[in-house]
PDB file of C-alpha atoms in Angstrom:
ATOM      1  CA  MET A   1       0.000   0.000   0.000  1.00 41.00           C
ATOM      2  CA  VAL A   2       1.297   3.418  -0.943  1.00 39.00           C
ATOM      3  CA  ILE A   3       1.356   5.834   1.992  1.00 41.00           C
ATOM      4  CA  ILE A   4       0.698   9.472   1.202  1.00 42.00           C
ATOM      5  CA  GLU A   5       1.745  12.332   3.449  1.00 45.00           C
ATOM      6  CA  THR A   6      -1.025  14.933   3.625  1.00 45.00           C
ATOM      7  CA  ASN A   7      -0.431  18.630   4.131  1.00 41.00           C
ATOM      8  CA  LEU A   8      -1.547  18.238   7.741  1.00 45.00           C
ATOM      9  CA  ASN A   9       0.944  18.586  10.573  1.00 49.00           C
ATOM     10  CA  ASN A  10       2.838  15.564  11.792  1.00 57.00           C
ATOM     11  CA  GLU A  11       1.270  15.321  15.245  1.00 82.00           C
ATOM     12  CA  LYS A  12      -1.357  12.725  15.976  1.00 93.00           C
ATOM     13  CA  ARG A  13      -4.908  13.903  15.492  1.00 97.00           C
ATOM     14  CA  THR A  14      -8.045  13.046  17.420  1.00 98.00           C
ATOM     15  CA  ILE A  15     -11.260  11.614  15.991  1.00 98.00           C
ATOM     16  CA  GLY A  16     -14.694  12.454  17.385  1.00 98.00           C
ATOM     17  CA  PHE A  17     -17.609  10.087  16.801  1.00 98.00           C
ATOM     18  CA  ILE A  18     -20.940  11.903  16.791  1.00 97.00           C
ATOM     19  CA  ILE A  19     -24.525  10.665  17.090  1.00 97.00           C
ATOM     20  CA  SER A  20     -26.447  11.816  14.027  1.00 95.00           C
ATOM     21  CA  ASN A  21     -29.088  14.501  14.511  1.00 92.00           C
ATOM     22  CA  LYS A  22     -31.127  13.075  11.602  1.00 92.00           C
ATOM     23  CA  ASP A  23     -34.411  11.484  12.700  1.00 91.00           C
ATOM     24  CA  ASN A  24     -34.211   7.682  12.880  1.00 94.00           C
ATOM     25  CA  GLU A  25     -30.553   7.616  11.804  1.00 95.00           C
ATOM     26  CA  LYS A  26     -29.338   4.802  14.030  1.00 96.00           C
ATOM     27  CA  ARG A  27     -26.232   3.652  12.208  1.00 97.00           C
ATOM     28  CA  ARG A  28     -22.922   4.018  14.026  1.00 98.00           C
ATOM     29  CA  ALA A  29     -19.444   4.206  12.523  1.00 98.00           C
ATOM     30  CA  ILE A  30     -17.516   1.833  14.778  1.00 98.00           C
ATOM     31  CA  LEU A  31     -18.283  -0.952  17.248  1.00 98.00           C
ATOM     32  CA  PRO A  32     -16.127  -1.826  20.293  1.00 98.00           C
ATOM     33  CA  ASP A  33     -15.381  -5.292  18.900  1.00 97.00           C
ATOM     34  CA  ASP A  34     -13.713  -3.716  15.865  1.00 98.00           C
ATOM     35  CA  LEU A  35     -11.411  -1.496  17.938  1.00 98.00           C
ATOM     36  CA  THR A  36      -9.234  -4.253  19.317  1.00 94.00           C
ATOM     37  CA  SER A  37      -6.670  -3.887  16.522  1.00 93.00           C
ATOM     38  CA  ILE A  38      -6.468  -0.056  16.693  1.00 97.00           C
ATOM     39  CA  LYS A  39      -3.187   1.396  17.998  1.00 97.00           C
ATOM     40  CA  ASN A  40      -4.386   4.895  18.830  1.00 98.00           C
ATOM     41  CA  LEU A  41      -7.390   4.213  21.028  1.00 98.00           C
ATOM     42  CA  ASP A  42      -6.647   7.186  23.265  1.00 98.00           C
ATOM     43  CA  SER A  43      -7.159   9.465  20.250  1.00 98.00           C
ATOM     44  CA  LEU A  44     -10.773   8.330  19.791  1.00 98.00           C
ATOM     45  CA  TYR A  45     -13.578  10.352  21.393  1.00 98.00           C
ATOM     46  CA  PHE A  46     -17.212   9.201  21.526  1.00 98.00           C
ATOM     47  CA  GLU A  47     -20.326  11.209  22.270  1.00 98.00           C
ATOM     48  CA  THR A  48     -22.012  10.150  25.504  1.00 98.00           C
ATOM     49  CA  GLY A  49     -24.536   7.413  24.761  1.00 98.00           C
ATOM     50  CA  TYR A  50     -22.956   6.641  21.393  1.00 98.00           C
ATOM     51  CA  GLY A  51     -23.818   2.943  21.394  1.00 98.00           C
ATOM     52  CA  GLU A  52     -27.016   2.950  23.451  1.00 98.00           C
ATOM     53  CA  VAL A  53     -29.297   2.437  20.440  1.00 97.00           C
ATOM     54  CA  LEU A  54     -27.423  -0.847  19.877  1.00 98.00           C
ATOM     55  CA  GLY A  55     -27.478  -1.836  23.544  1.00 98.00           C
ATOM     56  CA  ILE A  56     -23.812  -0.857  23.984  1.00 98.00           C
ATOM     57  CA  GLN A  57     -22.842   1.053  27.133  1.00 98.00           C
ATOM     58  CA  ASP A  58     -20.221   3.830  27.191  1.00 98.00           C
ATOM     59  CA  SER A  59     -18.030   1.585  29.336  1.00 98.00           C
ATOM     60  CA  ALA A  60     -17.522  -0.707  26.345  1.00 98.00           C
ATOM     61  CA  TYR A  61     -15.527   2.123  24.746  1.00 98.00           C
ATOM     62  CA  THR A  62     -13.797   3.511  27.830  1.00 98.00           C
ATOM     63  CA  SER A  63     -12.644   0.047  28.924  1.00 98.00           C
ATOM     64  CA  LEU A  64     -10.635  -0.139  25.690  1.00 98.00           C
ATOM     65  CA  GLY A  65      -8.915   3.184  26.381  1.00 98.00           C
ATOM     66  CA  CYS A  66     -11.207   5.433  24.333  1.00 98.00           C
ATOM     67  CA  ASN A  67     -12.773   8.635  25.637  1.00 98.00           C
ATOM     68  CA  VAL A  68     -16.472   9.386  26.139  1.00 98.00           C
ATOM     69  CA  LEU A  69     -17.443  13.044  26.398  1.00 98.00           C
ATOM     70  CA  PRO A  70     -20.460  15.348  25.895  1.00 98.00           C
ATOM     71  CA  ARG A  71     -21.337  16.271  22.312  1.00 98.00           C
ATOM     72  CA  GLU A  72     -19.862  19.785  22.423  1.00 97.00           C
ATOM     73  CA  ASP A  73     -16.471  18.384  23.465  1.00 98.00           C
ATOM     74  CA  VAL A  74     -16.501  15.689  20.794  1.00 98.00           C
ATOM     75  CA  LEU A  75     -17.248  18.302  18.131  1.00 97.00           C
ATOM     76  CA  ARG A  76     -14.000  20.062  19.034  1.00 97.00           C
ATOM     77  CA  GLN A  77     -11.906  17.079  17.948  1.00 98.00           C
ATOM     78  CA  GLU A  78      -9.773  17.459  14.841  1.00 98.00           C
ATOM     79  CA  ILE A  79     -11.597  14.816  12.789  1.00 98.00           C
ATOM     80  CA  ILE A  80     -15.363  14.294  12.997  1.00 98.00           C
ATOM     81  CA  CYS A  81     -16.739  10.913  11.937  1.00 98.00           C
ATOM     82  CA  GLU A  82     -20.427  10.278  11.330  1.00 96.00           C
ATOM     83  CA  PRO A  83     -22.083   8.078   8.691  1.00 95.00           C
ATOM     84  CA  LYS A  84     -24.738  10.606   7.621  1.00 91.00           C
ATOM     85  CA  ILE A  85     -22.497  13.641   7.921  1.00 88.00           C
ATOM     86  CA  GLY A  86     -23.961  15.316   4.849  1.00 80.00           C
ATOM     87  CA  ASP A  87     -27.141  15.984   6.852  1.00 84.00           C
ATOM     88  CA  ALA A  88     -25.351  17.210   9.987  1.00 90.00           C
ATOM     89  CA  ASN A  89     -26.573  20.371  11.720  1.00 90.00           C
ATOM     90  CA  TYR A  90     -23.145  21.363  13.037  1.00 94.00           C
ATOM     91  CA  LEU A  91     -21.126  21.883   9.853  1.00 93.00           C
ATOM     92  CA  ASN A  92     -21.278  25.665  10.238  1.00 91.00           C
ATOM     93  CA  GLU A  93     -19.674  25.271  13.659  1.00 93.00           C
ATOM     94  CA  LEU A  94     -16.569  23.525  12.316  1.00 95.00           C
ATOM     95  CA  THR A  95     -13.467  25.635  11.928  1.00 94.00           C
ATOM     96  CA  GLU A  96     -10.355  25.765   9.788  1.00 95.00           C
ATOM     97  CA  GLY A  97      -8.166  22.721  10.247  1.00 94.00           C
ATOM     98  CA  GLN A  98     -10.928  20.292  11.127  1.00 97.00           C
ATOM     99  CA  THR A  99     -11.693  17.235   8.985  1.00 98.00           C
ATOM    100  CA  ILE A 100     -14.890  15.307   8.339  1.00 97.00           C
ATOM    101  CA  PHE A 101     -15.019  11.607   7.546  1.00 98.00           C
ATOM    102  CA  GLY A 102     -18.342  10.127   6.428  1.00 97.00           C
ATOM    103  CA  TRP A 103     -20.941  10.156   3.666  1.00 95.00           C
ATOM    104  CA  VAL A 104     -20.959  13.737   2.430  1.00 93.00           C
ATOM    105  CA  HIS A 105     -22.530  13.697  -1.062  1.00 88.00           C
ATOM    106  CA  ALA A 106     -21.065  17.070  -1.922  1.00 85.00           C
ATOM    107  CA  LEU A 107     -22.269  16.805  -5.513  1.00 79.00           C
ATOM    108  CA  GLN A 108     -25.887  16.778  -4.353  1.00 76.00           C
ATOM    109  CA  ASN A 109     -25.697  19.728  -1.947  1.00 80.00           C
ATOM    110  CA  LYS A 110     -24.075  22.931  -3.161  1.00 82.00           C
ATOM    111  CA  GLU A 111     -24.996  24.936  -0.052  1.00 86.00           C
ATOM    112  CA  MET A 112     -23.282  22.434   2.244  1.00 88.00           C
ATOM    113  CA  THR A 113     -20.232  22.230  -0.029  1.00 90.00           C
ATOM    114  CA  ASP A 114     -19.881  26.010   0.035  1.00 90.00           C
ATOM    115  CA  ILE A 115     -19.869  25.917   3.852  1.00 93.00           C
ATOM    116  CA  LEU A 116     -17.086  23.322   3.895  1.00 93.00           C
ATOM    117  CA  VAL A 117     -15.012  25.310   1.414  1.00 93.00           C
ATOM    118  CA  ASN A 118     -15.536  28.656   3.134  1.00 93.00           C
ATOM    119  CA  ASN A 119     -14.709  27.221   6.560  1.00 94.00           C
ATOM    120  CA  LYS A 120     -11.576  25.580   5.126  1.00 96.00           C
ATOM    121  CA  ILE A 121     -12.570  22.058   6.140  1.00 97.00           C
ATOM    122  CA  THR A 122     -10.886  18.880   4.895  1.00 97.00           C
ATOM    123  CA  VAL A 123     -13.237  16.168   3.636  1.00 97.00           C
ATOM    124  CA  PHE A 124     -12.726  12.433   3.191  1.00 97.00           C
ATOM    125  CA  ALA A 125     -15.948  11.242   1.525  1.00 96.00           C
ATOM    126  CA  TRP A 126     -17.097   7.685   2.135  1.00 97.00           C
ATOM    127  CA  GLU A 127     -18.939   7.621  -1.183  1.00 94.00           C
ATOM    128  CA  ASP A 128     -15.548   7.919  -2.913  1.00 95.00           C
ATOM    129  CA  MET A 129     -13.741   5.160  -1.026  1.00 97.00           C
ATOM    130  CA  PHE A 130     -12.909   2.309  -3.390  1.00 97.00           C
ATOM    131  CA  GLU A 131     -10.497  -0.599  -3.158  1.00 95.00           C
ATOM    132  CA  GLU A 132      -9.480  -2.294  -6.404  1.00 93.00           C
ATOM    133  CA  GLY A 133     -12.511  -0.792  -8.100  1.00 92.00           C
ATOM    134  CA  ARG A 134     -15.081  -1.912  -5.514  1.00 95.00           C
ATOM    135  CA  HIS A 135     -16.769   0.521  -3.163  1.00 96.00           C
ATOM    136  CA  ILE A 136     -15.686  -0.437   0.344  1.00 97.00           C
ATOM    137  CA  PHE A 137     -19.193   0.186   1.693  1.00 97.00           C
ATOM    138  CA  PHE A 138     -20.873  -1.924  -0.992  1.00 96.00           C
ATOM    139  CA  GLN A 139     -22.750  -3.958   1.622  1.00 97.00           C
ATOM    140  CA  ASN A 140     -24.369  -0.814   3.012  1.00 96.00           C
ATOM    141  CA  ASN A 141     -25.361   0.152  -0.526  1.00 96.00           C
ATOM    142  CA  MET A 142     -26.978  -3.233  -1.062  1.00 97.00           C
ATOM    143  CA  LEU A 143     -28.857  -2.769   2.199  1.00 97.00           C
ATOM    144  CA  ALA A 144     -30.154   0.548   0.836  1.00 97.00           C
ATOM    145  CA  GLY A 145     -31.922  -1.293  -1.957  1.00 97.00           C
ATOM    146  CA  GLU A 146     -33.134  -4.124   0.267  1.00 98.00           C
ATOM    147  CA  ALA A 147     -34.473  -1.854   3.005  1.00 98.00           C
ATOM    148  CA  ALA A 148     -36.111   0.556   0.543  1.00 98.00           C
ATOM    149  CA  VAL A 149     -38.109  -2.242  -1.076  1.00 98.00           C
ATOM    150  CA  LEU A 150     -39.196  -3.727   2.262  1.00 97.00           C
ATOM    151  CA  ASN A 151     -40.158  -0.390   3.781  1.00 97.00           C
ATOM    152  CA  ALA A 152     -41.840   0.953   0.641  1.00 98.00           C
ATOM    153  CA  PHE A 153     -44.109  -2.058   0.210  1.00 97.00           C
ATOM    154  CA  GLN A 154     -45.016  -1.951   3.889  1.00 97.00           C
ATOM    155  CA  ALA A 155     -46.083   1.682   3.456  1.00 97.00           C
ATOM    156  CA  TYR A 156     -47.808   0.778   0.170  1.00 97.00           C
ATOM    157  CA  GLY A 157     -49.820  -1.934   1.932  1.00 96.00           C
ATOM    158  CA  ASP A 158     -48.973  -4.666  -0.540  1.00 96.00           C
ATOM    159  CA  THR A 159     -46.360  -7.281  -1.394  1.00 96.00           C
ATOM    160  CA  PRO A 160     -44.092  -7.521  -4.458  1.00 96.00           C
ATOM    161  CA  ALA A 161     -45.640 -10.887  -5.388  1.00 96.00           C
ATOM    162  CA  ASP A 162     -46.724 -10.929  -9.036  1.00 93.00           C
ATOM    163  CA  LYS A 163     -45.865  -7.239  -9.490  1.00 97.00           C
ATOM    164  CA  LYS A 164     -44.040  -6.173 -12.626  1.00 98.00           C
ATOM    165  CA  VAL A 165     -41.058  -4.117 -11.493  1.00 98.00           C
ATOM    166  CA  ALA A 166     -38.473  -2.057 -13.367  1.00 98.00           C
ATOM    167  CA  VAL A 167     -35.143  -1.504 -11.583  1.00 98.00           C
ATOM    168  CA  LEU A 168     -33.059   1.356 -12.937  1.00 97.00           C
ATOM    169  CA  GLY A 169     -29.325   0.904 -12.433  1.00 95.00           C
ATOM    170  CA  ARG A 170     -26.876  -1.974 -12.120  1.00 93.00           C
ATOM    171  CA  GLY A 171     -24.975  -0.929  -8.968  1.00 94.00           C
ATOM    172  CA  ASN A 172     -25.058  -2.375  -5.468  1.00 96.00           C
ATOM    173  CA  SER A 173     -28.303  -0.646  -4.436  1.00 97.00           C
ATOM    174  CA  ALA A 174     -29.992  -2.057  -7.523  1.00 97.00           C
ATOM    175  CA  LYS A 175     -28.621  -5.523  -6.711  1.00 97.00           C
ATOM    176  CA  GLY A 176     -30.052  -5.299  -3.191  1.00 98.00           C
ATOM    177  CA  ALA A 177     -33.454  -4.266  -4.508  1.00 98.00           C
ATOM    178  CA  ILE A 178     -33.483  -7.047  -7.112  1.00 98.00           C
ATOM    179  CA  LYS A 179     -32.511  -9.613  -4.479  1.00 97.00           C
ATOM    180  CA  ILE A 180     -35.500  -8.813  -2.257  1.00 97.00           C
ATOM    181  CA  LEU A 181     -37.950  -8.333  -5.116  1.00 98.00           C
ATOM    182  CA  THR A 182     -37.027 -11.676  -6.643  1.00 97.00           C
ATOM    183  CA  GLN A 183     -37.238 -13.493  -3.321  1.00 97.00           C
ATOM    184  CA  LEU A 184     -40.719 -12.052  -2.748  1.00 97.00           C
ATOM    185  CA  GLY A 185     -42.046 -13.103  -6.119  1.00 97.00           C
ATOM    186  CA  ALA A 186     -41.859  -9.975  -8.282  1.00 98.00           C
ATOM    187  CA  GLU A 187     -41.220 -10.058 -12.016  1.00 98.00           C
ATOM    188  CA  VAL A 188     -38.121  -7.883 -12.383  1.00 98.00           C
ATOM    189  CA  GLN A 189     -36.603  -6.174 -15.407  1.00 97.00           C
ATOM    190  CA  SER A 190     -33.433  -4.127 -14.979  1.00 97.00           C
ATOM    191  CA  TYR A 191     -32.258  -1.214 -17.117  1.00 97.00           C
ATOM    192  CA  ASP A 192     -28.809   0.362 -17.203  1.00 92.00           C
ATOM    193  CA  ARG A 193     -27.707   3.740 -18.593  1.00 88.00           C
ATOM    194  CA  GLU A 194     -27.618   2.429 -22.147  1.00 90.00           C
ATOM    195  CA  HIS A 195     -31.307   1.537 -21.943  1.00 94.00           C
ATOM    196  CA  GLU A 196     -32.789   4.872 -20.860  1.00 94.00           C
ATOM    197  CA  LEU A 197     -34.782   5.338 -24.062  1.00 95.00           C
ATOM    198  CA  LEU A 198     -36.037   1.753 -23.963  1.00 97.00           C
ATOM    199  CA  PHE A 199     -37.183   2.239 -20.376  1.00 96.00           C
ATOM    200  CA  LYS A 200     -39.099   5.389 -21.324  1.00 95.00           C
ATOM    201  CA  GLU A 201     -40.882   3.437 -24.060  1.00 96.00           C
ATOM    202  CA  GLU A 202     -41.799   0.644 -21.624  1.00 97.00           C
ATOM    203  CA  LEU A 203     -42.591   2.844 -18.605  1.00 97.00           C
ATOM    204  CA  HIS A 204     -46.323   2.158 -18.870  1.00 97.00           C
ATOM    205  CA  GLU A 205     -45.879  -1.595 -18.358  1.00 97.00           C
ATOM    206  CA  TYR A 206     -44.750  -1.496 -14.716  1.00 98.00           C
ATOM    207  CA  ASP A 207     -46.513  -1.585 -11.373  1.00 98.00           C
ATOM    208  CA  ILE A 208     -43.380  -0.495  -9.534  1.00 98.00           C
ATOM    209  CA  ILE A 209     -40.287   1.437 -10.601  1.00 98.00           C
ATOM    210  CA  VAL A 210     -37.150   1.358  -8.464  1.00 98.00           C
ATOM    211  CA  ASN A 211     -34.578   4.053  -9.189  1.00 97.00           C
ATOM    212  CA  ALA A 212     -31.036   3.189  -8.092  1.00 96.00           C
ATOM    213  CA  VAL A 213     -29.135   5.310 -10.609  1.00 93.00           C
ATOM    214  CA  LEU A 214     -26.270   7.540  -9.485  1.00 85.00           C
ATOM    215  CA  TRP A 215     -27.476  10.604 -11.367  1.00 85.00           C
ATOM    216  CA  ASP A 216     -25.211  13.179 -12.975  1.00 82.00           C
ATOM    217  CA  MET A 217     -26.449  16.338 -11.258  1.00 77.00           C
ATOM    218  CA  ASN A 218     -25.192  18.435 -14.173  1.00 79.00           C
ATOM    219  CA  ARG A 219     -27.838  16.899 -16.434  1.00 85.00           C
ATOM    220  CA  LYS A 220     -30.929  19.016 -17.063  1.00 86.00           C
ATOM    221  CA  ASP A 221     -33.249  16.180 -18.107  1.00 91.00           C
ATOM    222  CA  TYR A 222     -34.960  13.415 -16.114  1.00 93.00           C
ATOM    223  CA  LEU A 223     -35.423   9.684 -16.342  1.00 94.00           C
ATOM    224  CA  ILE A 224     -38.992  10.271 -15.221  1.00 96.00           C
ATOM    225  CA  SER A 225     -40.462  13.751 -15.607  1.00 96.00           C
ATOM    226  CA  LYS A 226     -43.695  14.977 -14.042  1.00 97.00           C
ATOM    227  CA  THR A 227     -45.445  14.638 -17.396  1.00 97.00           C
ATOM    228  CA  ASP A 228     -44.331  10.995 -17.582  1.00 97.00           C
ATOM    229  CA  LEU A 229     -46.464  10.148 -14.536  1.00 97.00           C
ATOM    230  CA  SER A 230     -49.590  10.239 -16.698  1.00 96.00           C
ATOM    231  CA  LYS A 231     -48.143   7.379 -18.769  1.00 96.00           C
ATOM    232  CA  MET A 232     -47.799   5.082 -15.746  1.00 97.00           C
ATOM    233  CA  LYS A 233     -50.298   2.571 -14.436  1.00 96.00           C
ATOM    234  CA  GLN A 234     -52.885   3.931 -12.051  1.00 92.00           C
ATOM    235  CA  HIS A 235     -51.651   3.727  -8.425  1.00 93.00           C
ATOM    236  CA  ALA A 236     -48.188   2.620  -9.502  1.00 98.00           C
ATOM    237  CA  MET A 237     -45.277   3.316  -7.141  1.00 98.00           C
ATOM    238  CA  ILE A 238     -41.838   4.858  -7.621  1.00 98.00           C
ATOM    239  CA  ILE A 239     -39.223   3.745  -5.086  1.00 98.00           C
ATOM    240  CA  ASP A 240     -36.402   6.267  -5.398  1.00 97.00           C
ATOM    241  CA  VAL A 241     -33.473   4.661  -3.599  1.00 96.00           C
ATOM    242  CA  SER A 242     -31.016   7.247  -4.922  1.00 93.00           C
ATOM    243  CA  CYS A 243     -33.325  10.022  -3.743  1.00 89.00           C
ATOM    244  CA  ASP A 244     -31.639  12.984  -5.451  1.00 83.00           C
ATOM    245  CA  GLU A 245     -33.928  16.006  -5.473  1.00 81.00           C
ATOM    246  CA  ASP A 246     -33.932  17.490  -8.974  1.00 81.00           C
ATOM    247  CA  GLY A 247     -32.165  14.313 -10.043  1.00 86.00           C
ATOM    248  CA  ALA A 248     -33.365  11.347 -12.069  1.00 92.00           C
ATOM    249  CA  ILE A 249     -36.999  11.649 -10.911  1.00 95.00           C
ATOM    250  CA  GLU A 250     -38.363  15.181 -11.304  1.00 96.00           C
ATOM    251  CA  THR A 251     -41.052  14.705  -8.648  1.00 97.00           C
ATOM    252  CA  THR A 252     -38.764  13.277  -5.962  1.00 96.00           C
ATOM    253  CA  LYS A 253     -38.572  15.033  -2.622  1.00 95.00           C
ATOM    254  CA  ALA A 254     -36.891  13.420   0.356  1.00 93.00           C
ATOM    255  CA  THR A 255     -39.182  11.720   2.863  1.00 96.00           C
ATOM    256  CA  THR A 256     -38.665  10.242   6.326  1.00 95.00           C
ATOM    257  CA  ILE A 257     -38.893   6.780   7.810  1.00 95.00           C
ATOM    258  CA  ASN A 258     -41.919   7.936   9.820  1.00 95.00           C
ATOM    259  CA  GLU A 259     -43.672   9.377   6.735  1.00 96.00           C
ATOM    260  CA  PRO A 260     -42.046   7.570   3.796  1.00 97.00           C
ATOM    261  CA  THR A 261     -44.518   8.153   0.941  1.00 98.00           C
ATOM    262  CA  TYR A 262     -46.519  10.832  -0.836  1.00 97.00           C
ATOM    263  CA  GLU A 263     -48.541  10.977  -4.051  1.00 97.00           C
ATOM    264  CA  VAL A 264     -48.151  13.049  -7.181  1.00 97.00           C
ATOM    265  CA  ASP A 265     -50.840  12.722  -9.862  1.00 96.00           C
ATOM    266  CA  GLY A 266     -51.965   9.418  -8.393  1.00 96.00           C
ATOM    267  CA  ILE A 267     -48.462   7.880  -8.358  1.00 98.00           C
ATOM    268  CA  VAL A 268     -47.073   6.854  -4.965  1.00 98.00           C
ATOM    269  CA  HIS A 269     -43.530   8.080  -4.332  1.00 98.00           C
ATOM    270  CA  TYR A 270     -41.166   6.551  -1.748  1.00 98.00           C
ATOM    271  CA  ALA A 271     -38.021   8.629  -1.202  1.00 97.00           C
ATOM    272  CA  VAL A 272     -36.400   7.922   2.165  1.00 96.00           C
ATOM    273  CA  ASP A 273     -32.792   9.060   1.798  1.00 93.00           C
ATOM    274  CA  HIS A 274     -31.143   6.838   4.420  1.00 94.00           C
ATOM    275  CA  THR A 275     -32.837   3.468   4.054  1.00 96.00           C
ATOM    276  CA  PRO A 276     -29.935   1.387   5.475  1.00 96.00           C
ATOM    277  CA  SER A 277     -30.785   2.877   8.874  1.00 96.00           C
ATOM    278  CA  ILE A 278     -33.990   0.816   8.781  1.00 97.00           C
ATOM    279  CA  LEU A 279     -31.653  -2.194   9.097  1.00 97.00           C
ATOM    280  CA  TYR A 280     -29.282  -0.274  11.348  1.00 97.00           C
ATOM    281  CA  ARG A 281     -27.788  -3.214  13.232  1.00 98.00           C
ATOM    282  CA  THR A 282     -26.714  -4.967  10.055  1.00 98.00           C
ATOM    283  CA  ALA A 283     -25.605  -1.682   8.490  1.00 98.00           C
ATOM    284  CA  THR A 284     -23.512  -0.735  11.521  1.00 98.00           C
ATOM    285  CA  ARG A 285     -21.690  -4.064  11.463  1.00 98.00           C
ATOM    286  CA  CYS A 286     -20.878  -3.634   7.776  1.00 97.00           C
ATOM    287  CA  ILE A 287     -19.704  -0.039   8.238  1.00 98.00           C
ATOM    288  CA  SER A 288     -17.620  -0.767  11.333  1.00 98.00           C
ATOM    289  CA  GLU A 289     -15.759  -3.624   9.646  1.00 98.00           C
ATOM    290  CA  GLU A 290     -14.474  -1.129   7.055  1.00 98.00           C
ATOM    291  CA  VAL A 291     -14.008   2.031   9.128  1.00 98.00           C
ATOM    292  CA  LYS A 292     -11.611   0.274  11.512  1.00 98.00           C
ATOM    293  CA  ASN A 293      -9.083  -0.061   8.677  1.00 98.00           C
ATOM    294  CA  TYR A 294      -8.625   3.710   8.367  1.00 98.00           C
ATOM    295  CA  LEU A 295      -8.633   5.081  11.910  1.00 98.00           C
ATOM    296  CA  ASP A 296      -4.900   4.747  12.578  1.00 98.00           C
ATOM    297  CA  GLN A 297      -4.127   6.262   9.183  1.00 98.00           C
ATOM    298  CA  LEU A 298      -6.239   9.311  10.017  1.00 98.00           C
ATOM    299  CA  VAL A 299      -4.860   9.709  13.522  1.00 98.00           C
ATOM    300  CA  GLU A 300      -1.239   9.439  12.340  1.00 97.00           C
ATOM    301  CA  ASN A 301      -1.778  11.801   9.359  1.00 94.00           C
ATOM    302  CA  LYS A 302      -0.650   9.158   6.862  1.00 92.00           C
ATOM    303  CA  ILE A 303      -3.181   7.975   4.335  1.00 94.00           C
ATOM    304  CA  GLY A 304      -3.151   5.134   1.872  1.00 96.00           C
ATOM    305  CA  ASP A 305      -4.581   5.058  -1.618  1.00 96.00           C
ATOM    306  CA  VAL A 306      -8.204   4.510  -0.586  1.00 97.00           C
ATOM    307  CA  LEU A 307      -8.309   7.615   1.600  1.00 97.00           C
ATOM    308  CA  LYS A 308      -6.193   9.630  -0.809  1.00 96.00           C
ATOM    309  CA  ASN A 309      -8.727   9.075  -3.576  1.00 96.00           C
ATOM    310  CA  ALA A 310     -11.569  10.027  -1.212  1.00 97.00           C
ATOM    311  CA  LEU A 311      -9.997  13.385  -0.319  1.00 97.00           C
ATOM    312  CA  ILE A 312     -12.404  15.728  -2.117  1.00 95.00           C
ATOM    313  CA  ILE A 313     -11.684  18.977  -0.224  1.00 95.00           C
ATOM    314  CA  ASP A 314      -8.346  19.759   1.426  1.00 96.00           C
ATOM    315  CA  ASN A 315      -8.406  22.645   3.912  1.00 95.00           C
ATOM    316  CA  GLY A 316     -11.073  24.363   1.814  1.00 93.00           C
ATOM    317  CA  LYS A 317      -9.383  23.690  -1.510  1.00 94.00           C
ATOM    318  CA  VAL A 318     -11.592  21.655  -3.838  1.00 91.00           C
ATOM    319  CA  ILE A 319      -9.711  18.607  -5.118  1.00 90.00           C
ATOM    320  CA  ASP A 320     -12.552  16.833  -6.927  1.00 85.00           C
ATOM    321  CA  GLU A 321     -13.055  18.325 -10.394  1.00 82.00           C
ATOM    322  CA  ARG A 322     -16.696  17.204 -10.368  1.00 82.00           C
ATOM    323  CA  ILE A 323     -17.377  19.539  -7.442  1.00 80.00           C
ATOM    324  CA  LYS A 324     -15.823  22.475  -9.284  1.00 72.00           C
ATOM    325  CA  THR A 325     -18.193  21.853 -12.179  1.00 68.00           C
ATOM    326  CA  PHE A 326     -21.145  21.469  -9.810  1.00 59.00           C
ATOM    327  CA  GLN A 327     -20.317  24.708  -7.975  1.00 57.00           C
ATOM    328  CA  ASN A 328     -20.198  26.633 -11.248  1.00 63.00           C
ATOM    329  CA  ARG A 329     -23.622  25.442 -12.475  1.00 58.00           C
TER     330      ARG A 329
END
């Protein structure tokens, strides 16, 4: 593994693990069992009650040599780690020199990205962490598709059995959705990017449409526009796993686990933007197994290839060319 020296100082840095402020976001970044191989346990700081939602007491972290402190103290640590960090309510409070490590989705949120740049924050984005071409959090992405299908049909009051379903995309979220749909008896047809026009021609055939496409936010068109809804079957449902507002589905607006659906022109829309949290125990295990591999690198200011390629903003300087294009839209 190639080790890259960042432009950060050479002293060890601290990592703060925050409980998400997002409603029903129960995933956690690291479990005590996955800390046994970490060298720099005294550099890890956890918000009080961090593991309670999983039945884990604070003592499970302190007994290993980690620190447990109130939220305001954890937020002062040099690196802040939280799975759903892109929805955090404290980003404006971060100051120059601090780093965030989590799912950021900077390309979907210009306002948030501007805050990070203006405050001169460094960002390692989980969505850009790949090892030998495979996303390291692929299991979480599969859970997104699985959980979305299960939760959407529960809200819809029906089962996938004998439903004709179109799944848009061939990534891990799409694979998760197809897995559950197939197991529950749906008739599934998948479409990739090369089949957009074919899908539009066949849109009217489906009872359910699952969108799992990573949309290019610089595009001005839609896979499904508002006018397309009139072509769909009556009372059909769109399950938007990707859930990008003004993205692939023109009528998508983010919903919550408590109120997951709404209707537009008679078409049910499901657009929960953090579906893996529905299966938060499984998701946390998958996340923790990967996060543990990067904690010592972050603390010691030495990063390998995976983190290097996920460095999208460095002390306020935009590294990712896609973000520069997005900011200039």
